[in-house]
Amino acid sequence: MVVEVMGGTTLAKDVVFQALRSGKNVVTANKALIARDLPEIEALLKEVNTGKAVEDEVEFRYEAAVCGGIPVIRSMQSDFVGDDISEIAGIINGCTNFMLTAMDRDGKSYDEALSEASDLGYAEADPTLDVGGFDARSKLRILMRLAYGVEVDEESIACKGITDLTKLDFEYAKMMGGTIKILGVSKKSSEGKVGAFVSPCYVPGDDSLASVNGATNAVEVTSFNLQS
């Protein structure tokens, strides 16, 4: 087995593809690689597994790439087979949820919350992918492919981060009885069209996502059979 934790889409891709061609099972948490190259990886798996018995097939697993602690990918692959998913909405970046919790619950400023997230290891040295919403966008694209079977250009997903949020925003949210979370949301219309965005959102206090605090992730899935 090969466990790929390098990240990126260049050398990591070479390692993953060579491992699969060599008959090695691969496990990765590389969301950038999966978001960009999953169709190519699946095509390669089909090629290398042709003629093999099920127990001998090469496997590619990527549960850790999107909210690994839930886990949501395995659920999407098994629990919704034959169902029709109409909406995905979730907190899919732990760093930003930690920061927003600190701003809401502890009254910290954006800079104070980012500094604490960095000290605790939740934020990278360059936190742009997290605070800009881009990490969540990559994860949302992967979930959309699993939910709807569609390939979406990541750049076409509207994306707004948390850098402009202030204490005042949370004060207003509290006055309205809720809080602010950065959510990844995707919906499929009755006509089959799919829309998606990543953005800070007002979340009412009685919504289950409002109570998800710290570096925790949570995803709500709405489908025809299960409803939620």
Short mmCIF file of C-alpha atoms in Angstrom, two decimals:
data_model
loop_
_atom_site.label_atom_id
_atom_site.label_comp_id
_atom_site.label_asym_id
_atom_site.label_seq_id
_atom_site.Cartn_x
_atom_site.Cartn_y
_atom_site.Cartn_z
CA MET A 1 0.00 0.00 0.00
CA VAL A 2 1.08 3.55 -0.75
CA VAL A 3 -0.05 6.43 1.47
CA GLU A 4 0.33 9.78 -0.31
CA VAL A 5 0.50 12.84 1.97
CA MET A 6 2.71 15.16 -0.10
CA GLY A 7 -0.12 17.27 -1.47
CA GLY A 8 -0.17 19.14 -4.75
CA THR A 9 -0.94 17.91 -8.24
CA THR A 10 2.49 17.34 -9.81
CA LEU A 11 4.87 14.92 -8.07
CA ALA A 12 2.01 13.52 -5.98
CA LYS A 13 0.10 12.66 -9.15
CA ASP A 14 3.13 10.86 -10.57
CA VAL A 15 3.50 8.82 -7.38
CA VAL A 16 -0.20 7.91 -7.22
CA PHE A 17 -0.42 6.90 -10.88
CA GLN A 18 2.79 4.86 -10.78
CA ALA A 19 1.62 3.07 -7.63
CA LEU A 20 -1.74 2.17 -9.17
CA ARG A 21 -0.08 0.96 -12.39
CA SER A 22 2.19 -1.20 -10.22
CA GLY A 23 -0.80 -2.83 -8.55
CA LYS A 24 -0.47 -1.00 -5.22
CA ASN A 25 -3.49 0.18 -3.24
CA VAL A 26 -3.34 3.95 -2.65
CA VAL A 27 -4.69 6.06 0.21
CA THR A 28 -4.52 9.85 0.01
CA ALA A 29 -5.79 12.99 1.71
CA ASN A 30 -4.85 15.13 -1.31
CA LYS A 31 -8.04 17.04 -2.08
CA ALA A 32 -6.39 19.16 -4.78
CA LEU A 33 -5.38 16.05 -6.72
CA ILE A 34 -8.79 14.43 -6.30
CA ALA A 35 -10.72 17.56 -7.24
CA ARG A 36 -8.69 17.93 -10.43
CA ASP A 37 -7.85 14.38 -11.52
CA LEU A 38 -10.38 11.94 -10.04
CA PRO A 39 -11.93 11.05 -13.45
CA GLU A 40 -8.46 10.19 -14.79
CA ILE A 41 -7.69 8.15 -11.67
CA GLU A 42 -10.96 6.24 -12.01
CA ALA A 43 -10.22 5.52 -15.66
CA LEU A 44 -6.80 4.16 -14.68
CA LEU A 45 -8.35 1.98 -11.97
CA LYS A 46 -10.76 0.54 -14.52
CA GLU A 47 -7.84 -0.24 -16.81
CA VAL A 48 -5.60 -1.90 -14.18
CA ASN A 49 -8.49 -3.91 -12.70
CA THR A 50 -9.78 -5.31 -15.99
CA GLY A 51 -9.95 -9.10 -15.75
CA LYS A 52 -9.15 -9.21 -12.04
CA ALA A 53 -11.23 -10.93 -9.38
CA VAL A 54 -12.90 -8.51 -6.95
CA GLU A 55 -10.62 -9.52 -4.10
CA ASP A 56 -7.55 -8.77 -6.24
CA GLU A 57 -8.60 -5.35 -7.49
CA VAL A 58 -6.41 -2.32 -6.86
CA GLU A 59 -8.15 0.24 -4.65
CA PHE A 60 -7.93 4.02 -4.37
CA ARG A 61 -9.27 5.52 -1.14
CA TYR A 62 -9.57 9.21 -0.30
CA GLU A 63 -11.86 9.49 2.72
CA ALA A 64 -9.43 11.78 4.56
CA ALA A 65 -9.56 14.38 1.77
CA VAL A 66 -12.99 15.70 2.75
CA CYS A 67 -14.12 15.89 6.38
CA GLY A 68 -12.33 12.66 7.22
CA GLY A 69 -13.59 12.61 10.80
CA ILE A 70 -17.28 12.37 9.84
CA PRO A 71 -16.77 10.42 7.42
CA VAL A 72 -18.81 11.79 4.51
CA ILE A 73 -17.25 10.26 1.39
CA ARG A 74 -17.96 6.67 2.39
CA SER A 75 -21.50 7.68 3.29
CA MET A 76 -22.00 9.34 -0.09
CA GLN A 77 -20.66 6.26 -1.87
CA SER A 78 -22.79 3.73 0.02
CA ASP A 79 -25.77 5.26 1.84
CA PHE A 80 -27.21 7.20 -1.11
CA VAL A 81 -26.90 4.59 -3.85
CA GLY A 82 -30.13 4.73 -5.88
CA ASP A 83 -31.23 7.88 -4.09
CA ASP A 84 -31.52 11.39 -5.54
CA ILE A 85 -29.54 14.02 -3.62
CA SER A 86 -30.97 17.51 -3.96
CA GLU A 87 -28.81 19.54 -1.59
CA ILE A 88 -25.51 19.51 0.27
CA ALA A 89 -24.75 22.12 2.92
CA GLY A 90 -21.92 21.95 5.36
CA ILE A 91 -19.05 23.25 7.41
CA ILE A 92 -16.16 21.66 5.55
CA ASN A 93 -13.10 23.58 6.73
CA GLY A 94 -12.00 23.13 10.34
CA CYS A 95 -9.64 26.11 10.48
CA THR A 96 -12.24 28.70 9.53
CA ASN A 97 -14.90 27.15 11.74
CA PHE A 98 -12.47 27.34 14.67
CA MET A 99 -11.82 31.00 13.89
CA LEU A 100 -15.51 31.90 13.55
CA THR A 101 -16.27 30.13 16.82
CA ALA A 102 -13.58 32.21 18.53
CA MET A 103 -15.01 35.41 17.05
CA ASP A 104 -18.58 34.50 17.99
CA ARG A 105 -18.21 32.79 21.36
CA ASP A 106 -15.08 34.49 22.68
CA GLY A 107 -15.48 37.91 21.08
CA LYS A 108 -12.09 37.77 19.39
CA SER A 109 -11.13 39.83 16.37
CA TYR A 110 -10.28 38.19 13.05
CA ASP A 111 -6.55 38.68 13.62
CA GLU A 112 -6.75 37.26 17.15
CA ALA A 113 -8.68 34.23 15.96
CA LEU A 114 -6.22 33.60 13.12
CA SER A 115 -3.27 33.90 15.48
CA GLU A 116 -4.80 31.33 17.84
CA ALA A 117 -5.60 28.98 14.96
CA SER A 118 -1.98 29.24 13.79
CA ASP A 119 -0.62 28.59 17.30
CA LEU A 120 -2.76 25.45 17.59
CA GLY A 121 -1.78 24.17 14.15
CA TYR A 122 -5.19 24.59 12.51
CA ALA A 123 -3.95 27.27 10.09
CA GLU A 124 -1.06 26.87 7.66
CA ALA A 125 1.86 29.33 7.55
CA ASP A 126 0.01 30.80 4.56
CA PRO A 127 -3.67 30.48 5.51
CA THR A 128 -5.02 31.81 2.20
CA LEU A 129 -6.54 28.51 1.07
CA ASP A 130 -8.47 28.24 4.32
CA VAL A 131 -9.56 31.82 5.05
CA GLY A 132 -10.19 32.54 1.36
CA GLY A 133 -12.63 29.64 1.13
CA PHE A 134 -10.61 27.83 -1.55
CA ASP A 135 -9.98 24.69 0.50
CA ALA A 136 -13.72 24.39 1.12
CA ARG A 137 -14.40 24.94 -2.59
CA SER A 138 -12.13 22.02 -3.56
CA LYS A 139 -13.93 19.79 -1.06
CA LEU A 140 -17.35 20.93 -2.28
CA ARG A 141 -16.41 20.06 -5.86
CA ILE A 142 -15.55 16.51 -4.77
CA LEU A 143 -18.85 16.15 -2.90
CA MET A 144 -20.76 17.46 -5.92
CA ARG A 145 -19.22 14.81 -8.14
CA LEU A 146 -20.23 12.10 -5.68
CA ALA A 147 -23.72 13.54 -5.19
CA TYR A 148 -24.68 14.44 -8.75
CA GLY A 149 -22.17 12.65 -10.97
CA VAL A 150 -21.18 15.91 -12.65
CA GLU A 151 -17.80 17.46 -13.44
CA VAL A 152 -17.70 21.10 -12.40
CA ASP A 153 -14.98 23.63 -13.10
CA GLU A 154 -13.82 24.62 -9.63
CA GLU A 155 -13.34 28.22 -10.72
CA SER A 156 -17.04 28.40 -11.62
CA ILE A 157 -18.07 27.84 -7.99
CA ALA A 158 -18.65 31.23 -6.35
CA CYS A 159 -16.26 31.60 -3.42
CA LYS A 160 -16.00 34.19 -0.66
CA GLY A 161 -13.81 33.80 2.42
CA ILE A 162 -13.98 35.14 5.96
CA THR A 163 -11.35 37.89 5.79
CA ASP A 164 -13.90 40.72 5.78
CA LEU A 165 -15.85 39.54 8.83
CA THR A 166 -15.68 41.64 12.00
CA LYS A 167 -16.97 41.49 15.58
CA LEU A 168 -19.85 43.70 14.49
CA ASP A 169 -21.11 41.03 12.08
CA PHE A 170 -21.40 38.56 14.94
CA GLU A 171 -23.13 41.12 17.15
CA TYR A 172 -25.81 41.57 14.49
CA ALA A 173 -26.10 37.80 14.04
CA LYS A 174 -26.63 37.37 17.79
CA MET A 175 -29.31 40.07 17.75
CA MET A 176 -31.11 37.98 15.11
CA GLY A 177 -30.78 34.84 17.21
CA GLY A 178 -28.12 33.08 15.18
CA THR A 179 -24.48 33.03 14.19
CA ILE A 180 -22.21 33.12 11.13
CA LYS A 181 -20.63 30.07 9.53
CA ILE A 182 -18.73 29.67 6.29
CA LEU A 183 -20.65 27.03 4.37
CA GLY A 184 -20.19 25.03 1.22
CA VAL A 185 -23.61 24.70 -0.40
CA SER A 186 -24.77 22.92 -3.53
CA LYS A 187 -28.34 22.52 -4.76
CA LYS A 188 -29.92 20.70 -7.68
CA SER A 189 -33.08 22.22 -9.12
CA SER A 190 -36.14 20.31 -10.30
CA GLU A 191 -34.85 20.88 -13.85
CA GLY A 192 -31.61 19.10 -12.98
CA LYS A 193 -29.43 22.20 -12.94
CA VAL A 194 -26.77 22.40 -10.21
CA GLY A 195 -25.63 25.53 -8.41
CA ALA A 196 -22.97 25.93 -5.73
CA PHE A 197 -21.16 28.47 -3.59
CA VAL A 198 -18.82 28.85 -0.62
CA SER A 199 -19.52 31.85 1.58
CA PRO A 200 -20.04 33.09 5.13
CA CYS A 201 -23.75 32.66 5.88
CA TYR A 202 -26.15 33.66 8.63
CA VAL A 203 -27.26 30.46 10.37
CA PRO A 204 -30.34 30.58 12.64
CA GLY A 205 -29.79 29.36 16.17
CA ASP A 206 -32.16 26.42 15.74
CA ASP A 207 -30.27 25.07 12.71
CA SER A 208 -28.11 22.05 13.53
CA LEU A 209 -25.06 23.69 11.91
CA ALA A 210 -25.23 26.61 14.35
CA SER A 211 -24.03 24.41 17.22
CA VAL A 212 -21.06 22.95 15.33
CA ASN A 213 -18.10 24.72 16.95
CA GLY A 214 -14.33 24.61 17.00
CA ALA A 215 -12.40 22.75 14.31
CA THR A 216 -15.31 20.37 13.76
CA ASN A 217 -16.90 19.61 10.38
CA ALA A 218 -20.52 18.77 9.62
CA VAL A 219 -22.42 18.12 6.41
CA GLU A 220 -26.17 18.08 5.85
CA VAL A 221 -27.37 16.01 2.89
CA THR A 222 -30.93 16.25 1.62
CA SER A 223 -32.24 13.48 -0.65
CA PHE A 224 -35.52 12.16 -2.03
CA ASN A 225 -35.58 9.04 0.14
CA LEU A 226 -33.96 10.22 3.36
CA GLN A 227 -35.06 13.86 3.14
CA SER A 228 -32.07 14.89 5.32
#
